[in-house]
Each structure stands twice: as structure tokens, then as C-alpha cells.
XYZ file of N, CA and C in Angstrom:
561
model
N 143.256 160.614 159.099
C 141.880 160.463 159.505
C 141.838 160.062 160.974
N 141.054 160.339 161.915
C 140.640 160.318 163.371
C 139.690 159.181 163.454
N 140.709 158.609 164.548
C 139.521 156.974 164.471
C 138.732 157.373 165.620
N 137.282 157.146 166.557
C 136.539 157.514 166.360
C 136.470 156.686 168.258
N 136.157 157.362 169.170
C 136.670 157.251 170.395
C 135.885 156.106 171.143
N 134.844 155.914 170.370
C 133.929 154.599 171.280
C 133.731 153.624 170.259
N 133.987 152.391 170.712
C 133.816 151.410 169.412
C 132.730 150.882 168.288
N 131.695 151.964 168.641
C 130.523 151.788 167.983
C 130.698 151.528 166.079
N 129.506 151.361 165.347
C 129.758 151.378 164.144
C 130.036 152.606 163.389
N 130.747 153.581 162.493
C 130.621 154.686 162.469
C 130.444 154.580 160.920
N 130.533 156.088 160.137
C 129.936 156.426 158.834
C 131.509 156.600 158.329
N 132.153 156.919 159.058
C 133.676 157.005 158.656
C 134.751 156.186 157.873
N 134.887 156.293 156.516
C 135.317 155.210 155.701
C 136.894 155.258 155.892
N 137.604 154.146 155.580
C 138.628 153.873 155.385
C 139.473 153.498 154.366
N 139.703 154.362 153.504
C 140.317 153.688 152.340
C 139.343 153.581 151.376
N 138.417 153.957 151.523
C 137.051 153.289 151.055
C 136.204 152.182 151.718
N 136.573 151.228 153.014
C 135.984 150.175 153.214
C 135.644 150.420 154.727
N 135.911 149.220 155.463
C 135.408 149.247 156.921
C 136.255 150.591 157.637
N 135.666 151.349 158.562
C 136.653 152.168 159.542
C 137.685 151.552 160.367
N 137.890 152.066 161.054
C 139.493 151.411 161.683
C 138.520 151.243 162.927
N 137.350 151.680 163.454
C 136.544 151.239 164.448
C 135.404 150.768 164.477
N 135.733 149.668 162.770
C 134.357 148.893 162.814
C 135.361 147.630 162.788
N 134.615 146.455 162.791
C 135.167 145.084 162.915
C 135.702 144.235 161.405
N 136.636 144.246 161.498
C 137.456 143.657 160.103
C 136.096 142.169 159.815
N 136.110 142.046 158.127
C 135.465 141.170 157.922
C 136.006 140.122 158.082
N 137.460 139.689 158.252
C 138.085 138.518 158.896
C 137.524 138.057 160.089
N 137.983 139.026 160.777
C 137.130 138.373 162.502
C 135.451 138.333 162.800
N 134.591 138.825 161.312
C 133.447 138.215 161.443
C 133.020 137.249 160.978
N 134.398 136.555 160.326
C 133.922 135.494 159.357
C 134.168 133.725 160.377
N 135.561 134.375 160.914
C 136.030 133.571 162.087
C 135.078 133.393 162.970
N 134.265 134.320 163.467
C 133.343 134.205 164.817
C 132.183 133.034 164.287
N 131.882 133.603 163.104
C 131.035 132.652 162.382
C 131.314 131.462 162.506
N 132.418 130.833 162.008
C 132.666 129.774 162.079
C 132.679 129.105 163.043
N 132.989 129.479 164.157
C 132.789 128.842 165.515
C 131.674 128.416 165.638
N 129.933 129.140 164.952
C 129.193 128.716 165.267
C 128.718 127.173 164.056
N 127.885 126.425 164.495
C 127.394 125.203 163.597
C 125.858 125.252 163.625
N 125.384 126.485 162.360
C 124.112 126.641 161.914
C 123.369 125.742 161.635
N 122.208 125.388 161.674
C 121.020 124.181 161.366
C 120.416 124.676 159.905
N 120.508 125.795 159.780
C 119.680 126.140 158.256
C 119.945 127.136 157.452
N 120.315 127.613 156.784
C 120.826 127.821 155.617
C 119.231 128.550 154.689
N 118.899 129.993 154.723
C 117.742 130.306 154.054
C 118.190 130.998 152.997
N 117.287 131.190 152.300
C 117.514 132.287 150.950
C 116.254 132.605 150.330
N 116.458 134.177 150.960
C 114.836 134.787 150.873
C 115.185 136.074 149.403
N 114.633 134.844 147.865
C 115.051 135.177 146.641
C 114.444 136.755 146.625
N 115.070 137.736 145.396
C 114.360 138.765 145.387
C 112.796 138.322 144.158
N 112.282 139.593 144.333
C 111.042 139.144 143.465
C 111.173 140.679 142.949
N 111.538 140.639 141.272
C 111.439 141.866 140.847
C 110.467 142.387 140.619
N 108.892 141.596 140.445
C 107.941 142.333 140.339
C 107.158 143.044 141.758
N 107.369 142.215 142.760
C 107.157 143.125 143.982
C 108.124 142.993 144.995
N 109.027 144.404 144.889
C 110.063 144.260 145.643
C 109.747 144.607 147.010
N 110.726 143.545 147.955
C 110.095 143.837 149.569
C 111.462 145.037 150.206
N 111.391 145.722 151.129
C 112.207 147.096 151.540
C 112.780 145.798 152.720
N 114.181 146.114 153.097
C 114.952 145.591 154.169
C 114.377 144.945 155.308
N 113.429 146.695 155.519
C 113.102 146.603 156.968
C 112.032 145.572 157.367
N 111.188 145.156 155.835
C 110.203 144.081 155.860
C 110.474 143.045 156.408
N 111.538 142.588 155.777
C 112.339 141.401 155.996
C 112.770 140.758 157.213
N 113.725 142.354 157.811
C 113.813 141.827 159.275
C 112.648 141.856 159.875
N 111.803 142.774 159.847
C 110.548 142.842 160.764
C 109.523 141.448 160.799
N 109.706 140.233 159.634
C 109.737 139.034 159.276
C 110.376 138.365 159.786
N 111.584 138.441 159.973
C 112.248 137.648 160.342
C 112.099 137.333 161.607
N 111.839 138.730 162.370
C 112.126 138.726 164.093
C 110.961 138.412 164.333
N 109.430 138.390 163.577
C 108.365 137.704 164.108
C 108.411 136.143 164.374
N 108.962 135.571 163.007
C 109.355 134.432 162.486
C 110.170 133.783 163.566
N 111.111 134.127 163.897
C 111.959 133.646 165.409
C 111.381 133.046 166.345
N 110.393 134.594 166.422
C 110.022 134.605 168.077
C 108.826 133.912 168.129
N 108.072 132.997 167.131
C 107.163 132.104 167.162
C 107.695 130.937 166.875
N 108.915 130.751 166.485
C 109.706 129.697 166.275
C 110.233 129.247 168.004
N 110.614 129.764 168.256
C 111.219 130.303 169.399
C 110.090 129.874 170.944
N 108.823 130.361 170.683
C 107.989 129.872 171.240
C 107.433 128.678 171.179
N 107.033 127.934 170.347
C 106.643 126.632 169.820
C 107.494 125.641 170.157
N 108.838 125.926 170.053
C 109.386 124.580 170.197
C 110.662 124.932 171.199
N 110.483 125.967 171.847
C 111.063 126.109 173.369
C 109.924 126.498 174.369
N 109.276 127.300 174.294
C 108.530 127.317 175.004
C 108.067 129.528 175.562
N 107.553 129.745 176.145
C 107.569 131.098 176.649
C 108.587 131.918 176.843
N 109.165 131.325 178.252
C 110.383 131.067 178.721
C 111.763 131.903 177.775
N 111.572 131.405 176.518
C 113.105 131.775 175.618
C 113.637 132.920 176.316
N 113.229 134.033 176.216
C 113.527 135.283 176.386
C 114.023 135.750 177.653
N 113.723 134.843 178.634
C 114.663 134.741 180.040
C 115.880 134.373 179.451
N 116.244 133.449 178.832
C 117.554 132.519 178.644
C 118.815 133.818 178.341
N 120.261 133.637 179.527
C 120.924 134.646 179.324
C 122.157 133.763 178.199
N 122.018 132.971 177.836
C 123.006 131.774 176.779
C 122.479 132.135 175.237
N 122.725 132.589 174.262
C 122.034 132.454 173.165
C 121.911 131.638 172.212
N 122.808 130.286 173.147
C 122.731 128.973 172.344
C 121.999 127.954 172.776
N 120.972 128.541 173.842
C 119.539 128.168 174.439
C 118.525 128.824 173.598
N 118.564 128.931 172.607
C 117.497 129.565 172.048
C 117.595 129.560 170.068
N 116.324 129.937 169.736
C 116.572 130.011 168.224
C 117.188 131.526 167.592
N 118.298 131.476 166.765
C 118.485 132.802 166.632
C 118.963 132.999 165.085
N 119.463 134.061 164.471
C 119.883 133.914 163.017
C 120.979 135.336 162.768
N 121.500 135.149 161.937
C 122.387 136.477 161.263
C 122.263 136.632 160.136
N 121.711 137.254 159.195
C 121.622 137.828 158.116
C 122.768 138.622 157.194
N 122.699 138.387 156.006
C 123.265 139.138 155.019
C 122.200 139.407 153.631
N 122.376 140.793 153.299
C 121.416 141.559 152.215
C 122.746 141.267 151.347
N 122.288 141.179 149.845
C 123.295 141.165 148.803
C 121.962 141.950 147.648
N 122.830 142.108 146.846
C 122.382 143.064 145.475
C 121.887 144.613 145.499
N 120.952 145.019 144.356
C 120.882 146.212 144.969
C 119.636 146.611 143.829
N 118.588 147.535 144.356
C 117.517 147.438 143.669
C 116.512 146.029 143.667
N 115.782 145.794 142.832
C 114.870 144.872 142.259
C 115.281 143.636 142.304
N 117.084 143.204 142.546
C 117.393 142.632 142.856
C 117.875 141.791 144.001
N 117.941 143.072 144.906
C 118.301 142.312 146.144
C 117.612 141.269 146.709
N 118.561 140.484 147.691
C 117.727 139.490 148.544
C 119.026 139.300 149.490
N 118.326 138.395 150.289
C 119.212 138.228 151.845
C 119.141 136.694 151.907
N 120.518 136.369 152.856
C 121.145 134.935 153.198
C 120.901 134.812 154.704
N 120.566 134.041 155.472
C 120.062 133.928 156.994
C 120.720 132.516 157.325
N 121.780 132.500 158.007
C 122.119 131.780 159.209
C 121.016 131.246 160.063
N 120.820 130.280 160.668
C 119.882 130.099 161.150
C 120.124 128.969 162.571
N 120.440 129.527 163.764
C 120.947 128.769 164.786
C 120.010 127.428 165.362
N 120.203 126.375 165.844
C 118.982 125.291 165.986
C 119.648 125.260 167.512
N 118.719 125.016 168.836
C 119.263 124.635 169.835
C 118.165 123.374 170.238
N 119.135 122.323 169.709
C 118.476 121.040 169.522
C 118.320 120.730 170.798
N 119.442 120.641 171.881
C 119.191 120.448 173.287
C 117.980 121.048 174.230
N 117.143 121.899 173.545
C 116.125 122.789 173.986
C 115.066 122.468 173.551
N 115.178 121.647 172.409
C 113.875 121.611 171.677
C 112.827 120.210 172.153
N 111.610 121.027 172.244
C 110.566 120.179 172.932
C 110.081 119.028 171.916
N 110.530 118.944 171.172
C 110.412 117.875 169.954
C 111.438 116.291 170.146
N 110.659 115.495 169.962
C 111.970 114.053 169.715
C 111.952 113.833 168.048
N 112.727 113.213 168.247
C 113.877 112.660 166.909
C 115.351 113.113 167.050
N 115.911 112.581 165.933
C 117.194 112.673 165.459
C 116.857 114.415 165.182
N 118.601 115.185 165.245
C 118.607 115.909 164.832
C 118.245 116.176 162.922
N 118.119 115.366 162.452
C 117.432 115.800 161.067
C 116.470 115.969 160.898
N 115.825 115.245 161.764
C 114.078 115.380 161.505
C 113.463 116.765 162.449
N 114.322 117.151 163.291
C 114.455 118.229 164.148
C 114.630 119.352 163.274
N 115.494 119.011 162.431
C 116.052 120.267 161.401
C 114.390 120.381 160.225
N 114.455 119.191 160.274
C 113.298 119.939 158.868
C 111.830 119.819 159.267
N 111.966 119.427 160.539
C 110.675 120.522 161.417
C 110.833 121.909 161.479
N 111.626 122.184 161.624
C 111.797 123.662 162.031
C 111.984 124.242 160.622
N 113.069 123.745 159.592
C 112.556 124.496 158.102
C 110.992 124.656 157.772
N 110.119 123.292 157.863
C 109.241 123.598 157.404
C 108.303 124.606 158.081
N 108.635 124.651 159.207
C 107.965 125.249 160.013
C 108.496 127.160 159.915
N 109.418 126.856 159.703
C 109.866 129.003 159.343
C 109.172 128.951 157.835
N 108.959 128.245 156.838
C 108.204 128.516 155.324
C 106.477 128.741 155.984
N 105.955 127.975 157.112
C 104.900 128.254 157.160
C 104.351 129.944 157.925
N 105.491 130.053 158.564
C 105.156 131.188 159.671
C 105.441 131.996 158.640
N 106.417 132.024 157.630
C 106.770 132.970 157.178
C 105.416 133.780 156.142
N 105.189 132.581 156.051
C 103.318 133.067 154.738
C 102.488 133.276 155.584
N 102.373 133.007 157.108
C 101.169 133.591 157.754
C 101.380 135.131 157.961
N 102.857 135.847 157.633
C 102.383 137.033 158.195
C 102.028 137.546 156.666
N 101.309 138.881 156.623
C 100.798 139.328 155.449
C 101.926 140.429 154.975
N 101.780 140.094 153.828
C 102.610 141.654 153.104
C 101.760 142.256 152.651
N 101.897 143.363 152.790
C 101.073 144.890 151.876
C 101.733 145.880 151.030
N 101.368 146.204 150.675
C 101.768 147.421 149.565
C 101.514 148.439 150.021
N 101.861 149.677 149.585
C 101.861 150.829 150.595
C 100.436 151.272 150.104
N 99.790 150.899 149.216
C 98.247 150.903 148.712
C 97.372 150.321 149.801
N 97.605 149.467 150.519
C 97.364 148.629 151.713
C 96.692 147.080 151.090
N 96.839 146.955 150.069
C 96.840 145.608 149.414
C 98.156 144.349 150.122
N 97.152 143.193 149.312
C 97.732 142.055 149.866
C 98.898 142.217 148.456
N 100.190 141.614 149.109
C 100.906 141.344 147.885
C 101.867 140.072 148.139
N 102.312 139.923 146.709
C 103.314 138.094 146.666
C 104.125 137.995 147.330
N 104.915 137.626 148.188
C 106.127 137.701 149.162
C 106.600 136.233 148.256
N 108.103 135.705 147.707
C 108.711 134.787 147.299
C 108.650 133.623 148.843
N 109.111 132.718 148.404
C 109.066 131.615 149.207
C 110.324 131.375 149.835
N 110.936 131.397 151.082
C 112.011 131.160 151.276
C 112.609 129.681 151.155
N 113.611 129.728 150.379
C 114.657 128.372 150.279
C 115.529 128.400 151.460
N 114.924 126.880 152.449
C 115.572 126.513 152.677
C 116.541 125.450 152.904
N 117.643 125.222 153.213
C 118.520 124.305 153.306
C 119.339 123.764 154.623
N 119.192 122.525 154.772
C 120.047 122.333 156.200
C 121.118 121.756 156.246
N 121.686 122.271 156.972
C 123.275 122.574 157.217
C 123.321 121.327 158.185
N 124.129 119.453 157.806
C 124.109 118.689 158.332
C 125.347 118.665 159.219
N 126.154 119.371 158.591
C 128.365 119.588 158.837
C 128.446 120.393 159.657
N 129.832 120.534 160.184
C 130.190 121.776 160.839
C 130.860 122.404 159.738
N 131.703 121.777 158.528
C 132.365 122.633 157.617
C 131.424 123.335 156.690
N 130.117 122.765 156.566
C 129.558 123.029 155.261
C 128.774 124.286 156.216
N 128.774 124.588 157.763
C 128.068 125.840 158.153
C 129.302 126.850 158.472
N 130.852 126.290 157.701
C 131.468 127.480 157.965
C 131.521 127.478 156.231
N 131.297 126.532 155.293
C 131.369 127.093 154.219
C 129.953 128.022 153.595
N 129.129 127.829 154.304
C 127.812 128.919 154.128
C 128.324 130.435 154.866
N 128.478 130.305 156.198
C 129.148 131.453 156.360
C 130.332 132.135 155.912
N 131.239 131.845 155.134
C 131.913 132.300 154.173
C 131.217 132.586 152.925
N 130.218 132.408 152.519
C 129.492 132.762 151.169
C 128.985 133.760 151.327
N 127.917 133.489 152.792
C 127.210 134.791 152.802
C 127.968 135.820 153.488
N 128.909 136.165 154.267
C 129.593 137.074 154.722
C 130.730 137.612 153.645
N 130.349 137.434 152.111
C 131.380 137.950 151.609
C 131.769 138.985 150.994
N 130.728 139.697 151.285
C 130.718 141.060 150.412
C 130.536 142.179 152.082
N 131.001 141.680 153.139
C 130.722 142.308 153.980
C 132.351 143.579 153.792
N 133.358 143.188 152.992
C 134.225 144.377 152.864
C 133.866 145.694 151.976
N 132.212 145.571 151.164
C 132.254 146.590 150.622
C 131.942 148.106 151.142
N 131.846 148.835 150.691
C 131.510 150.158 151.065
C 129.478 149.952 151.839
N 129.469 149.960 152.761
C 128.407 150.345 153.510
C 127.994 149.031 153.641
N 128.694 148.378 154.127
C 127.948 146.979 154.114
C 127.329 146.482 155.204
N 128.119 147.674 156.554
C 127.503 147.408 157.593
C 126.123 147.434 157.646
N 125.112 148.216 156.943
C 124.010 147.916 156.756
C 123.152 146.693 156.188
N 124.059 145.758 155.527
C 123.799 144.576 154.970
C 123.515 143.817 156.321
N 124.534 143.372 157.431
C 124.667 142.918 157.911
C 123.746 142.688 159.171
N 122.840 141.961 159.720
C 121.823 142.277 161.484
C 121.890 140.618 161.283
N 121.480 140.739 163.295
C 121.379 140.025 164.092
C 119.808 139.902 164.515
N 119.199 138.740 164.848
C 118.364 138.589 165.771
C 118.142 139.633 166.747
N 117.020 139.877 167.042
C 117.058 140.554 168.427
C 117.270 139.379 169.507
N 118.312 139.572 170.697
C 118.355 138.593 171.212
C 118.827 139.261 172.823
């Protein structure tokens, strides 16, 4: 098989799993770990109204970038550091009626226009992604209002317990097409 001349992501399987010019799930699990996440989400599936991927992120990246605004300020989006800013990595798991997604969730406490301790910092900002997250509306392709689940979240006080979240949720990143599981923030 012909590995694939620019390092982009390709459709080209290996064995069945990642290509030889996509990124081993080892060294995405490692990179992870380097980082020390503030929150820990879990956006459950809802089998009676299931939400499509693209909802989710398109949620998510609103969700950020008002997060992002509020408690940094306008400004974020100049910042060339991305540990000046709020950001997240995602993983989709299941399949059908079942799926749902795991979100990393970066805190840049040194940025944040808020006082307190970093805990009370942390569950400002949880509570604050559950509220943004219900202001945006879901619809049905009927153009009805519909239930969106509530996201669980959890904060990540450790540095081990945000590399043992990122080992949970990055773990099915060796299966067949998983690269699609996997996005980033726009950042």
C-alpha cells in the first residue's frame, strides 16, 4: 500500500486502522496528557431525539466563543498562545440513537476576568457552558423546538485525573474511521 505524500488525514486504511499518514493514537493520547483540562463534559445521547454531529460541534463552537468572550474578553481571538484562551477537544463514541460525545475542556485561569480560587473559577465556567448551552435552540428538521439532554459536567481538580479523562475519552480513537470522532475547537 502507498503512503500518501502530504501528511494530511487520508481515507486510506491500514490493516484496518489508522493510515501510516495519520497520527498513531499513542502520540494523541501523550499530547493530551501534557495538557491539565478544567472540565470534563458529557453531552449524554437522547434516543428519543437524536442530535446529528454537526449540531453538536456547531454548539459547541458557539458555546466557546461566548465563553471565551465573557470571561476573557473580545480580544480572545487575537491571542496567538492557545493556552490564553478557552478551548476543548472532543470525542463522539457509539453509533446511532446512541451516540454521544466526551469534551476536554481547557480553563485559562490566568486570563480569566473573574477572582477566586481556581475552583470556584472552575464551576463558574461549568455552570456557565450548561447555561449557554440551553440558550441556543435546537430544531427539528420540521423547524420545531426540540429536547437537547443536559450536559454533565465535571471538574478536573488533578493533573492525573485530566490525563486519566483523556485516556478514557481518546480510546476508541484506534478504530476504523475514528478520525471523524475526533475535532478540535476552532482556534
Amino acid at each position: 500500500m502507498k503512503e500518501t505524500k502530504n501528511k494530511e488525514w487520508s481515507d486510506v486504511f491500514f490493516n484496518g486502522y489508522l493510515s501510516r499518514s495519520q497520527t498513531d493514537k499513542h502520540d494523541i493520547q501523550d499530547w493530551l496528557d501534557t495538557i491539565k483540562f478544567g472540565l470534563h463534559i458529557t453531552i449524554e445521547p437522547t434516543p428519543w431525539s437524536p442530535v446529528v454531529d454537526d449540531e453538536v460541534r456547531q454548539r459547541l463552537r458557539q458555546v466557546e466563543m461566548n465563553i471565551n468572550r465573557r470571561f476573557i474578553g473580545n480580544k480572545f481571538s487575537k491571542f496567538k498562545d492557545w493556552f490564553d484562551r478557552f478551548w476543548y477537544t472532543g470525542f463522539f463514541e457509539g453509533k446511532g440513537k446512541w451516540r454521544h460525545s466526551h469534551i476536554l475542556f481547557y480553563i485559562p485561569y490566568q486570563r480569566m476576568n473573574v477572582t477566586g480560587n481556581h475552583n470556584y473559577r472552575r464551576m463558574t465556567v461549568s455552570r456557565t457552558f450548561v447555561t449557554e448551552w440551553f440558550q441556543i435552540p435546537s430544531i427539528n428538521y420540521l423547524g420545531r423546538r426540540r429536547d437537547i439532554s443536559t450536559p454533565y459536567t465535571q471538574t478536573i481538580k488533578r493533573k492525573n485525573n485530566s490525563v486519566r479523562c483523556s485516556r478514557y475519552d481518546s480510546k476508541e480513537l484506534q478504530n476504523r474511521d475514528a478520525y471523524e470522532d475526533y475535532f478540535f475547537s476552532t482556534m
